[in-house]
CSV table of C-alpha atoms in Angstrom, one decimal:
chain,number,residue,atom,x,y,z
A,1,MET,CA,21.9,62.7,-58.0
A,2,THR,CA,20.2,61.9,-54.6
A,3,GLY,CA,22.0,63.5,-51.8
A,4,GLU,CA,24.2,65.9,-53.9
A,5,VAL,CA,25.1,69.4,-53.1
A,6,ARG,CA,25.3,71.9,-55.9
A,7,VAL,CA,26.5,75.3,-55.9
A,8,ILE,CA,25.4,77.6,-58.7
A,9,PRO,CA,26.7,81.2,-59.1
A,10,LEU,CA,24.4,84.2,-59.9
A,11,ARG,CA,25.9,85.6,-62.6
A,12,GLY,CA,25.2,88.9,-64.3
A,13,VAL,CA,24.1,91.1,-61.5
A,14,PRO,CA,24.9,94.8,-62.8
A,15,GLU,CA,26.9,96.9,-60.0
A,16,LEU,CA,24.4,97.8,-57.4
A,17,GLU,CA,23.6,101.4,-56.2
A,18,GLU,CA,21.2,102.5,-53.1
A,19,GLY,CA,17.8,101.9,-53.5
A,20,ASP,CA,17.9,99.2,-56.2
A,21,ASP,CA,15.8,96.0,-56.0
A,22,LEU,CA,18.4,93.3,-55.3
A,23,ALA,CA,15.7,90.8,-55.2
A,24,ALA,CA,14.6,91.4,-59.0
A,25,GLU,CA,18.3,91.7,-60.0
A,26,LEU,CA,18.6,88.4,-57.9
A,27,ALA,CA,15.7,87.0,-59.8
A,28,VAL,CA,16.6,87.9,-63.2
A,29,ALA,CA,20.0,85.9,-62.9
A,30,ILE,CA,18.0,83.1,-60.9
A,31,ALA,CA,15.8,82.3,-64.0
A,32,ALA,CA,18.9,82.5,-66.3
A,33,VAL,CA,19.8,79.2,-64.2
A,34,GLY,CA,16.4,77.8,-64.3
A,35,GLY,CA,14.8,78.8,-61.4
A,36,LEU,CA,14.4,77.8,-57.6
A,37,GLU,CA,13.7,74.6,-56.3
A,38,ARG,CA,12.0,73.9,-52.9
A,39,GLY,CA,14.8,73.8,-50.1
A,40,ASP,CA,17.3,76.2,-52.0
A,41,VAL,CA,19.2,78.4,-50.4
A,42,VAL,CA,20.1,81.8,-51.9
A,43,VAL,CA,23.5,83.0,-50.7
A,44,VAL,CA,24.1,86.9,-51.1
A,45,ALA,CA,27.3,88.5,-50.0
A,46,GLN,CA,26.8,91.3,-47.4
A,47,LYS,CA,28.5,94.1,-49.7
A,48,ALA,CA,25.6,93.8,-52.0
A,49,VAL,CA,23.2,94.1,-49.3
A,50,SER,CA,24.6,97.0,-48.1
A,51,LYS,CA,24.8,99.1,-51.2
A,52,VAL,CA,21.2,98.9,-52.0
A,53,GLU,CA,20.5,99.5,-48.3
A,54,GLY,CA,22.6,102.9,-48.6
A,55,ARG,CA,25.0,101.5,-45.9
A,56,VAL,CA,27.8,103.4,-47.7
A,57,VAL,CA,29.9,106.3,-46.0
A,58,SER,CA,32.0,108.9,-47.6
A,59,LEU,CA,35.1,109.4,-45.5
A,60,ASP,CA,35.2,113.0,-46.8
A,61,GLY,CA,33.9,114.7,-43.6
A,62,VAL,CA,34.7,112.3,-41.2
A,63,GLU,CA,36.5,113.8,-37.9
A,64,PRO,CA,38.6,111.4,-36.4
A,65,THR,CA,39.0,111.2,-32.9
A,66,ALA,CA,42.3,111.0,-30.9
A,67,ARG,CA,41.5,107.1,-30.4
A,68,ALA,CA,41.1,106.8,-34.1
A,69,VAL,CA,44.6,108.6,-34.8
A,70,GLU,CA,46.1,106.1,-32.2
A,71,LEU,CA,44.8,103.2,-33.4
A,72,ALA,CA,45.3,104.0,-37.2
A,73,GLY,CA,49.1,104.2,-36.4
A,74,PRO,CA,51.2,105.2,-39.2
A,75,ASP,CA,50.1,103.1,-41.9
A,76,GLY,CA,46.3,103.4,-41.4
A,77,ASP,CA,43.7,106.3,-42.1
A,78,PRO,CA,42.4,107.6,-39.2
A,79,ARG,CA,38.9,108.8,-40.9
A,80,HIS,CA,38.7,104.9,-41.8
A,81,VAL,CA,39.1,103.9,-38.1
A,82,GLN,CA,36.9,106.2,-37.0
A,83,VAL,CA,34.0,104.8,-39.0
A,84,ILE,CA,35.0,101.6,-37.9
A,85,LEU,CA,34.9,102.9,-34.1
A,86,ASP,CA,31.6,104.2,-34.9
A,87,GLU,CA,30.4,100.5,-36.2
A,88,SER,CA,31.9,99.0,-33.0
A,89,ALA,CA,30.2,98.0,-29.5
A,90,GLU,CA,33.9,97.1,-28.5
A,91,ILE,CA,37.4,97.0,-29.6
A,92,VAL,CA,38.7,93.6,-29.0
A,93,ARG,CA,42.1,93.3,-30.3
A,94,SER,CA,44.5,95.9,-31.9
A,95,ARG,CA,47.6,96.3,-33.7
A,96,PRO,CA,47.6,99.6,-35.9
A,97,PRO,CA,46.0,99.9,-38.3
A,98,LEU,CA,44.5,96.5,-37.8
A,99,VAL,CA,41.2,96.7,-35.7
A,100,ILE,CA,39.2,93.4,-34.2
A,101,ALA,CA,36.0,94.7,-33.0
A,102,GLU,CA,32.5,93.5,-32.0
A,103,THR,CA,29.8,94.9,-34.3
A,104,ARG,CA,26.7,96.2,-32.9
A,105,HIS,CA,25.3,92.7,-33.6
A,106,GLY,CA,27.6,90.8,-31.8
A,107,PHE,CA,30.1,89.6,-34.5
A,108,VAL,CA,33.6,89.9,-34.0
A,109,CYS,CA,35.7,90.6,-37.3
A,110,ALA,CA,38.5,92.8,-38.5
A,111,SER,CA,37.1,96.4,-39.1
A,112,ALA,CA,33.8,95.8,-37.8
A,113,GLY,CA,33.2,94.6,-41.2
A,114,VAL,CA,33.8,98.3,-42.7
A,115,ASP,CA,35.3,97.7,-45.9
A,116,ALA,CA,37.0,100.0,-48.6
A,117,SER,CA,37.2,97.5,-51.3
A,118,ASN,CA,34.5,97.4,-53.7
A,119,ALA,CA,32.8,100.8,-52.7
A,120,LYS,CA,32.0,103.6,-55.0
A,121,GLY,CA,35.2,105.7,-55.1
A,122,PRO,CA,38.3,105.7,-53.5
A,123,ARG,CA,36.8,107.8,-50.4
A,124,THR,CA,34.0,105.6,-49.5
A,125,VAL,CA,33.6,102.5,-47.4
A,126,VAL,CA,30.9,99.9,-47.3
A,127,LEU,CA,29.5,99.1,-43.7
A,128,LEU,CA,27.7,96.0,-42.6
A,129,PRO,CA,23.9,96.0,-42.8
A,130,LEU,CA,22.0,97.3,-39.6
A,131,ASP,CA,20.0,94.3,-39.6
A,132,PRO,CA,21.4,91.6,-41.7
A,133,ASP,CA,18.8,89.1,-40.6
A,134,ALA,CA,15.9,91.5,-41.3
A,135,SER,CA,17.7,91.8,-44.7
A,136,ALA,CA,17.6,88.2,-45.4
A,137,ARG,CA,13.9,87.9,-44.4
A,138,ARG,CA,12.9,91.0,-46.8
A,139,LEU,CA,15.0,89.2,-49.6
A,140,ARG,CA,13.2,86.0,-49.2
A,141,GLU,CA,9.8,87.6,-49.2
A,142,ARG,CA,10.9,89.6,-52.4
A,143,LEU,CA,12.0,86.7,-54.0
A,144,LEU,CA,8.7,84.8,-53.4
A,145,GLU,CA,7.2,87.7,-55.1
A,146,THR,CA,9.4,87.6,-57.7
A,147,THR,CA,10.2,83.9,-58.4
A,148,GLY,CA,7.2,82.1,-56.5
A,149,VAL,CA,9.3,80.3,-54.5
A,150,ALA,CA,10.7,81.2,-50.9
A,151,PRO,CA,13.9,80.0,-50.7
A,152,ALA,CA,16.1,80.2,-47.5
A,153,VAL,CA,18.3,82.9,-47.5
A,154,VAL,CA,21.9,83.7,-46.2
A,155,VAL,CA,23.6,87.0,-46.0
A,156,SER,CA,27.3,86.2,-46.0
A,157,ASP,CA,30.8,88.1,-45.2
A,158,SER,CA,34.2,86.9,-45.5
A,159,PHE,CA,35.7,86.7,-41.6
A,160,GLY,CA,39.2,86.0,-40.4
A,161,ARG,CA,39.5,83.1,-37.8
A,162,ALA,CA,41.3,83.3,-34.3
A,163,TRP,CA,44.2,80.9,-34.8
A,164,ARG,CA,44.1,80.2,-38.4
A,165,GLN,CA,44.8,82.1,-41.7
A,166,GLY,CA,43.0,83.6,-44.3
A,167,THR,CA,39.3,84.1,-44.2
A,168,THR,CA,36.1,81.9,-44.9
A,169,ASP,CA,32.2,83.4,-45.6
A,170,VAL,CA,30.2,82.9,-42.8
A,171,ALA,CA,26.5,84.0,-42.2
A,172,LEU,CA,25.6,87.4,-40.8
A,173,GLY,CA,22.1,87.1,-41.7
A,174,VAL,CA,19.6,84.2,-42.0
A,175,ALA,CA,15.9,83.4,-43.1
A,176,GLY,CA,14.2,80.4,-43.4
A,177,ILE,CA,16.7,77.7,-41.6
A,178,ALA,CA,18.0,77.0,-38.6
A,179,PRO,CA,21.3,78.4,-38.7
A,180,VAL,CA,23.1,75.9,-36.1
A,181,THR,CA,21.4,72.3,-36.7
A,182,ASP,CA,21.1,70.5,-33.3
A,183,MET,CA,22.0,66.8,-33.2
A,184,ARG,CA,22.0,66.5,-29.5
A,185,GLY,CA,20.6,63.2,-28.6
A,186,GLU,CA,21.5,61.6,-32.2
A,187,LEU,CA,23.7,58.6,-31.7
A,188,ASP,CA,26.7,57.2,-33.8
A,189,ALA,CA,27.1,53.9,-35.2
A,190,ALA,CA,28.4,52.5,-31.6
A,191,GLY,CA,25.5,54.1,-29.9
A,192,ARG,CA,27.0,57.1,-28.3
A,193,GLU,CA,25.8,60.7,-28.5
A,194,LEU,CA,27.5,62.2,-31.0
A,195,HIS,CA,30.5,64.7,-30.4
A,196,SER,CA,29.8,67.5,-32.8
A,197,THR,CA,25.9,68.0,-31.7
A,198,ARG,CA,25.8,71.4,-33.0
A,199,ILE,CA,26.8,72.3,-36.5
A,200,ALA,CA,26.8,75.8,-37.9
A,201,VAL,CA,25.1,74.7,-41.0
A,202,ALA,CA,24.5,78.4,-42.1
A,203,ASP,CA,28.3,79.0,-41.9
A,204,GLU,CA,29.3,76.1,-44.0
A,205,ILE,CA,26.5,76.9,-46.5
A,206,ALA,CA,28.2,80.5,-46.8
A,207,GLY,CA,31.5,79.2,-47.5
A,208,ALA,CA,30.2,76.6,-50.1
A,209,ALA,CA,28.9,79.6,-51.8
A,210,GLU,CA,32.2,81.3,-51.6
A,211,LEU,CA,34.1,78.6,-53.7
A,212,VAL,CA,31.7,80.2,-56.9
A,213,MET,CA,31.3,83.8,-56.1
A,214,GLY,CA,34.2,85.8,-56.1
A,215,LYS,CA,35.0,89.7,-55.1
A,216,ALA,CA,37.0,89.7,-58.3
A,217,ARG,CA,34.6,88.1,-60.4
A,218,GLY,CA,31.6,90.1,-59.5
A,219,ILE,CA,29.4,87.4,-58.8
A,220,PRO,CA,27.6,88.4,-55.7
A,221,ALA,CA,25.2,85.6,-54.8
A,222,ALA,CA,24.7,82.0,-55.3
A,223,ILE,CA,21.9,79.3,-55.0
A,224,VAL,CA,23.2,76.2,-52.7
A,225,ARG,CA,20.8,73.4,-53.4
A,226,GLY,CA,20.4,70.1,-52.0
A,227,VAL,CA,21.3,70.4,-48.7
A,228,ASP,CA,19.3,68.5,-45.9
A,229,VAL,CA,18.3,71.7,-44.2
A,230,GLU,CA,16.0,72.1,-41.2
A,231,PRO,CA,13.5,75.0,-41.7
A,232,GLY,CA,13.9,77.6,-39.0
A,233,GLU,CA,12.5,81.2,-37.8
A,234,GLY,CA,15.7,81.9,-35.9
A,235,GLY,CA,18.3,84.4,-37.1
A,236,ALA,CA,22.2,84.7,-37.7
A,237,ALA,CA,21.9,85.9,-33.7
A,238,GLU,CA,22.1,82.4,-32.9
A,239,LEU,CA,25.5,82.0,-34.4
A,240,VAL,CA,26.8,84.4,-31.8
A,241,MET,CA,28.6,83.0,-28.6
A,242,PRO,CA,27.0,84.9,-25.7
A,243,ARG,CA,29.7,87.0,-23.7
A,244,ASP,CA,28.9,85.0,-20.8
A,245,ARG,CA,29.9,81.6,-22.3
A,246,ASP,CA,32.3,82.6,-24.5
A,247,LEU,CA,36.0,81.7,-23.2
A,248,PHE,CA,37.6,84.4,-25.8
A,249,ARG,CA,36.3,87.6,-24.7
B,1,MET,CA,27.2,73.6,-66.0
B,2,THR,CA,30.0,75.9,-66.2
B,3,GLY,CA,30.9,77.4,-62.9
B,4,GLU,CA,29.0,75.3,-60.6
B,5,VAL,CA,30.3,73.2,-57.5
B,6,ARG,CA,29.0,70.0,-56.8
B,7,VAL,CA,29.8,68.2,-53.5
B,8,ILE,CA,29.0,64.5,-54.1
B,9,PRO,CA,28.7,62.3,-51.1
B,10,LEU,CA,31.1,59.0,-51.3
B,11,ARG,CA,28.7,56.0,-49.6
B,12,GLY,CA,29.0,52.7,-48.7
B,13,VAL,CA,32.1,52.7,-47.1
B,14,PRO,CA,32.3,50.3,-44.3
B,15,GLU,CA,33.5,50.5,-40.7
B,16,LEU,CA,37.0,51.0,-40.9
B,17,GLU,CA,39.7,49.1,-39.0
B,18,GLU,CA,43.3,49.7,-38.2
B,19,GLY,CA,45.4,49.0,-41.2
B,20,ASP,CA,42.2,49.1,-43.7
B,21,ASP,CA,43.2,50.5,-47.1
B,22,LEU,CA,41.0,53.5,-47.1
B,23,ALA,CA,41.8,54.6,-50.5
B,24,ALA,CA,40.9,50.9,-51.8
B,25,GLU,CA,37.6,51.8,-50.0
B,26,LEU,CA,37.3,55.0,-51.2
B,27,ALA,CA,37.9,54.1,-54.6
B,28,VAL,CA,34.9,51.6,-54.7
B,29,ALA,CA,32.8,54.5,-53.5
B,30,ILE,CA,34.1,56.8,-56.4
B,31,ALA,CA,33.4,54.4,-58.8
B,32,ALA,CA,29.7,54.0,-57.6
B,33,VAL,CA,29.6,58.0,-58.5
B,34,GLY,CA,31.2,57.5,-62.0
B,35,GLY,CA,35.1,58.2,-60.9
B,36,LEU,CA,37.1,61.0,-60.4
B,37,GLU,CA,37.7,64.0,-62.8
B,38,ARG,CA,40.7,66.5,-62.9
B,39,GLY,CA,40.3,69.2,-60.5
B,40,ASP,CA,38.5,67.0,-57.9
B,41,VAL,CA,38.8,67.1,-54.4
B,42,VAL,CA,38.3,64.3,-52.0
B,43,VAL,CA,37.5,65.2,-48.5
B,44,VAL,CA,38.2,62.4,-45.7
B,45,ALA,CA,36.8,63.0,-42.3
B,46,GLN,CA,39.9,63.1,-40.0
B,47,LYS,CA,38.1,59.9,-38.0
B,48,ALA,CA,38.4,57.6,-40.9
B,49,VAL,CA,42.1,58.5,-41.1
B,50,SER,CA,42.7,58.0,-37.7
B,51,LYS,CA,41.0,54.5,-37.5
B,52,VAL,CA,43.3,52.9,-40.5
B,53,GLU,CA,46.2,54.4,-39.2
B,54,GLY,CA,45.4,53.1,-35.3
B,55,ARG,CA,45.4,56.3,-33.8
B,56,VAL,CA,42.7,54.7,-31.2
B,57,VAL,CA,43.6,54.5,-27.6
B,58,SER,CA,41.8,52.7,-24.8
B,59,LEU,CA,41.0,54.4,-22.0
B,60,ASP,CA,41.5,51.2,-19.8
B,61,GLY,CA,45.3,51.6,-18.1
B,62,VAL,CA,45.4,55.5,-18.6
B,63,GLU,CA,46.5,56.8,-15.6
B,64,PRO,CA,45.2,60.1,-14.8
B,65,THR,CA,47.4,62.7,-13.4
B,66,ALA,CA,46.5,65.3,-10.8
B,67,ARG,CA,46.1,67.9,-13.7
B,68,ALA,CA,43.8,65.7,-15.5
B,69,VAL,CA,41.5,65.2,-12.5
B,70,GLU,CA,41.5,68.7,-12.1
B,71,LEU,CA,40.6,69.8,-15.3
B,72,ALA,CA,37.9,67.0,-15.5
B,73,GLY,CA,35.9,68.5,-12.4
B,74,PRO,CA,32.9,66.5,-11.4
B,75,ASP,CA,31.5,65.7,-14.6
B,76,GLY,CA,34.1,64.6,-16.9
B,77,ASP,CA,36.6,61.5,-17.0
B,78,PRO,CA,39.7,62.2,-15.8
B,79,ARG,CA,41.2,59.3,-18.1
B,80,HIS,CA,39.8,61.1,-21.3
B,81,VAL,CA,41.0,64.3,-20.0
B,82,GLN,CA,44.5,62.7,-19.5
B,83,VAL,CA,44.7,61.5,-23.2
B,84,ILE,CA,43.7,65.2,-24.2
B,85,LEU,CA,46.8,66.3,-22.4
B,86,ASP,CA,49.1,64.0,-24.0
B,87,GLU,CA,47.7,64.9,-27.1
B,88,SER,CA,48.3,68.6,-26.6
B,89,ALA,CA,51.1,71.0,-26.8
B,90,GLU,CA,49.2,73.7,-24.5
B,91,ILE,CA,46.0,74.3,-22.9
B,92,VAL,CA,44.7,77.4,-24.2
B,93,ARG,CA,41.4,77.4,-22.2
B,94,SER,CA,39.7,75.3,-19.7
B,95,ARG,CA,36.4,75.2,-18.1
B,96,PRO,CA,36.0,71.6,-16.8
B,97,PRO,CA,35.2,69.7,-18.1
B,98,LEU,CA,35.9,71.5,-21.4
B,99,VAL,CA,39.6,71.8,-22.4
B,100,ILE,CA,40.5,73.6,-25.7
B,101,ALA,CA,44.0,73.0,-26.4
B,102,GLU,CA,46.7,73.6,-29.2
B,103,THR,CA,47.5,70.3,-30.8
B,104,ARG,CA,51.1,69.2,-31.8
B,105,HIS,CA,50.1,70.2,-35.0
B,106,GLY,CA,49.5,73.8,-33.6
B,107,PHE,CA,45.6,73.3,-34.3
B,108,VAL,CA,43.6,75.0,-31.7
B,109,CYS,CA,40.2,73.1,-30.9
B,110,ALA,CA,38.2,71.4,-27.9
B,111,SER,CA,39.9,68.3,-26.7
B,112,ALA,CA,42.7,68.8,-28.7
B,113,GLY,CA,40.6,66.6,-31.6
B,114,VAL,CA,40.6,63.9,-28.9
B,115,ASP,CA,36.9,62.2,-29.7
B,116,ALA,CA,34.9,59.4,-27.7
B,117,SER,CA,32.1,59.2,-30.1
B,118,ASN,CA,32.4,56.8,-33.5
B,119,ALA,CA,35.3,55.1,-31.6
B,120,LYS,CA,35.1,51.4,-31.2
B,121,GLY,CA,33.5,50.7,-27.9
B,122,PRO,CA,32.6,53.0,-24.9
B,123,ARG,CA,36.3,52.8,-23.3
B,124,THR,CA,38.2,54.1,-26.6
B,125,VAL,CA,38.7,57.5,-27.9
B,126,VAL,CA,40.2,58.3,-31.4
B,127,LEU,CA,43.1,60.7,-31.7
B,128,LEU,CA,43.7,63.2,-34.6
B,129,PRO,CA,46.5,61.5,-37.0
B,130,LEU,CA,49.9,62.2,-36.3
B,131,ASP,CA,50.6,64.1,-39.6
B,132,PRO,CA,47.5,64.7,-41.5
B,133,ASP,CA,49.3,66.5,-44.5
B,134,ALA,CA,51.2,63.2,-44.8
B,135,SER,CA,48.2,61.1,-44.7
B,136,ALA,CA,46.5,63.2,-47.3
B,137,ARG,CA,49.7,62.9,-49.4
B,138,ARG,CA,49.4,59.1,-49.1
B,139,LEU,CA,45.7,59.0,-50.0
B,140,ARG,CA,46.4,61.4,-53.0
B,141,GLU,CA,49.0,58.9,-54.1
B,142,ARG,CA,47.3,55.8,-53.4
B,143,LEU,CA,44.1,57.3,-55.2
B,144,LEU,CA,46.3,57.7,-58.2
B,145,GLU,CA,47.4,54.4,-58.1
B,146,THR,CA,43.8,52.9,-57.8
B,147,THR,CA,41.5,55.3,-59.7
B,148,GLY,CA,44.2,56.6,-62.1
B,149,VAL,CA,43.6,60.2,-61.3
B,150,ALA,CA,45.5,62.2,-58.5
B,151,PRO,CA,42.5,64.3,-56.5
B,152,ALA,CA,43.8,66.8,-54.1
B,153,VAL,CA,42.7,65.8,-50.6
B,154,VAL,CA,41.7,67.5,-47.7
B,155,VAL,CA,41.5,65.6,-44.2
B,156,SER,CA,38.9,67.3,-42.1
B,157,ASP,CA,37.3,67.6,-38.8
B,158,SER,CA,34.5,69.7,-37.0
B,159,PHE,CA,36.1,72.6,-35.0
B,160,GLY,CA,34.4,75.0,-33.0
B,161,ARG,CA,35.2,78.6,-33.3
B,162,ALA,CA,35.6,81.7,-31.1
B,163,TRP,CA,32.9,83.9,-30.8
B,164,ARG,CA,30.5,81.8,-32.8
B,165,GLN,CA,28.2,78.7,-31.8
B,166,GLY,CA,28.5,75.4,-33.0
B,167,THR,CA,31.2,74.0,-35.5
B,168,THR,CA,32.2,74.1,-39.2
B,169,ASP,CA,34.4,71.4,-40.6
B,170,VAL,CA,37.8,72.9,-41.6
B,171,ALA,CA,41.3,71.1,-43.0
B,172,LEU,CA,43.6,69.4,-41.1
B,173,GLY,CA,45.7,67.8,-43.5
B,174,VAL,CA,45.8,69.1,-47.5
B,175,ALA,CA,47.6,67.6,-50.2
B,176,GLY,CA,47.4,68.9,-53.9
B,177,ILE,CA,46.0,72.2,-53.8
B,178,ALA,CA,47.0,75.8,-52.3
B,179,PRO,CA,45.1,75.8,-48.7
B,180,VAL,CA,45.0,79.5,-48.8
B,181,THR,CA,44.5,81.4,-52.1
B,182,ASP,CA,46.4,84.4,-52.3
B,183,MET,CA,44.7,87.3,-54.2
B,184,ARG,CA,47.2,90.0,-52.8
B,185,GLY,CA,47.4,92.4,-56.0
B,186,GLU,CA,44.2,91.3,-57.5
B,187,LEU,CA,41.6,94.4,-57.9
B,188,ASP,CA,38.1,94.7,-57.6
B,189,ALA,CA,35.7,96.7,-60.0
B,190,ALA,CA,36.8,100.2,-58.5
B,191,GLY,CA,40.4,99.0,-59.1
B,192,ARG,CA,41.2,98.7,-55.4
B,193,GLU,CA,43.3,96.0,-53.9
B,194,LEU,CA,40.8,93.4,-52.3
B,195,HIS,CA,39.9,93.3,-48.9
B,196,SER,CA,40.0,89.5,-48.2
B,197,THR,CA,43.2,88.8,-49.8
B,198,ARG,CA,43.7,85.6,-48.5
B,199,ILE,CA,40.8,83.0,-48.7
B,200,ALA,CA,41.1,79.7,-46.5
B,201,VAL,CA,39.5,77.6,-49.8
B,202,ALA,CA,40.7,74.3,-48.1
B,203,ASP,CA,38.3,75.3,-45.0
B,204,GLU,CA,35.6,76.3,-47.1
B,205,ILE,CA,35.9,72.9,-49.1
B,206,ALA,CA,35.8,71.1,-46.1
B,207,GLY,CA,32.7,73.0,-44.8
B,208,ALA,CA,31.0,72.5,-48.1
B,209,ALA,CA,31.9,68.7,-48.0
B,210,GLU,CA,30.1,68.3,-44.5
B,211,LEU,CA,26.9,69.5,-46.1
B,212,VAL,CA,26.8,66.0,-47.5
B,213,MET,CA,28.6,63.7,-45.0
B,214,GLY,CA,27.3,63.2,-41.7
B,215,LYS,CA,28.5,61.5,-38.6
B,216,ALA,CA,25.3,59.9,-38.0
B,217,ARG,CA,24.8,59.0,-41.6
B,218,GLY,CA,28.0,56.9,-41.8
B,219,ILE,CA,29.3,59.1,-44.8
B,220,PRO,CA,32.9,59.6,-44.1
B,221,ALA,CA,34.1,61.2,-47.6
B,222,ALA,CA,32.8,63.3,-50.4
B,223,ILE,CA,34.0,64.9,-53.8
B,224,VAL,CA,33.9,68.2,-54.1
B,225,ARG,CA,34.1,69.0,-57.8
B,226,GLY,CA,34.4,72.3,-60.0
B,227,VAL,CA,36.4,74.7,-57.5
B,228,ASP,CA,38.6,77.1,-59.5
B,229,VAL,CA,41.7,75.4,-57.4
B,230,GLU,CA,45.1,76.5,-57.5
B,231,PRO,CA,47.6,73.3,-57.3
B,232,GLY,CA,49.7,73.3,-54.5
B,233,GLU,CA,52.4,71.4,-52.7
B,234,GLY,CA,51.9,73.1,-49.4
B,235,GLY,CA,50.0,71.7,-46.6
B,236,ALA,CA,47.5,72.4,-43.7
B,237,ALA,CA,50.3,74.1,-41.7
B,238,GLU,CA,49.9,77.2,-43.9
B,239,LEU,CA,46.4,77.3,-42.1
B,240,VAL,CA,48.0,77.6,-38.7
B,241,MET,CA,48.6,81.3,-37.7
B,242,PRO,CA,52.1,81.6,-36.4
B,243,ARG,CA,52.0,82.3,-32.6
B,244,ASP,CA,54.1,85.5,-32.7
B,245,ARG,CA,51.0,86.9,-35.3
B,246,ASP,CA,48.0,85.5,-33.5
B,247,LEU,CA,46.5,88.0,-31.6
B,248,PHE,CA,44.4,85.4,-29.5
B,249,ARG,CA,47.3,83.6,-27.8
């Protein structure tokens, strides 16, 4: 129906290994749901991207520094914390064994996005992609090659939030759409400029996709169809609040 | 298709006034899209709820305190800031004329949710509902009466986030679903406990709804259909991080 948004899970993607052709795997799942349409956004879980890009580390052989031991506390694994430190530009908050860090990309999140679940074995962890925007662009290009349609692509991850419980999925990498829609200058019904003039639509798209994806369900991607998106060449860097304007750093 | 989520805008809801029967107006729009189904979540913009509940204030006659004048700075309206102060339990950050406050409900947001756009005239502002969970419960009951189906209800608003640009819609009031799904104890493919064990699904549902709603488009509500929700009797209070566990207060 006109104006509806559909969130379509992409099923049947096998367990992924370094070097796998993620776009080709997604293309099979996309074909199974009837193919892509113009304006589609393909949302892909960061972990799937990281695995094929080899962003997986074994904790064996990681030498924890004194800082890592301190931040791990009595309940944490200092080797895991060391990997978090290696992936962090800055520690924002800590309460052992919890570390909230700013990543190299400028994202602020628990464990700098380093994740022990869904990795290959009990001693491996999965890191964030080095450049999630580049990952999104590459996927967009490869999906054009494999399906004939260039969707927008969002690489997503589950982030906690200040002041609120639970996580929501947000965009780490974006290709093909403007991640923040700028409604400045638009008027409401009373003729006044809108209050929420900048909507992080890429984050809302990521959150919508999570409703059909599921780490326990093995669905690493989804199509979000029907969003009135603004095409764009920007990236998720536009979603990061610059330090000098961030009241919470 | 099995497993898909649909986000269906509810159109044609007229401009709302205090005392209007919001559920009855929504029921007309719901009928126009074929009615409700079991498991549906109806997301309603907080402003629509606030208007029918009379949570609208005229700035005429508001006497700003010295604090309001100081927080307004050279660019703000001290009367508007005074209303923000009146709606706040605490000021969390300020950079005149911007005020980020904790509301009486425990939400942390810009202007304590007090909004000058979409109000009735240039000198009126719209406040948050006094008890958005109660508003959601009442809407759920009235929708059952008017449509024969009791949907879950989420009362939503656009909130900014620490460290990220732009707003996303989140849940202020919830009825009929557990706002945070608890996946603790669930295992991933490798048999390890999941990393993101608590997903703020009510916030993701609110964000998904915003993709079809639009303050400039006059669509104050949407149905989110097909989410594998957990029924629940909790409320949005479960989404608020308690002070003593909040690393960012």
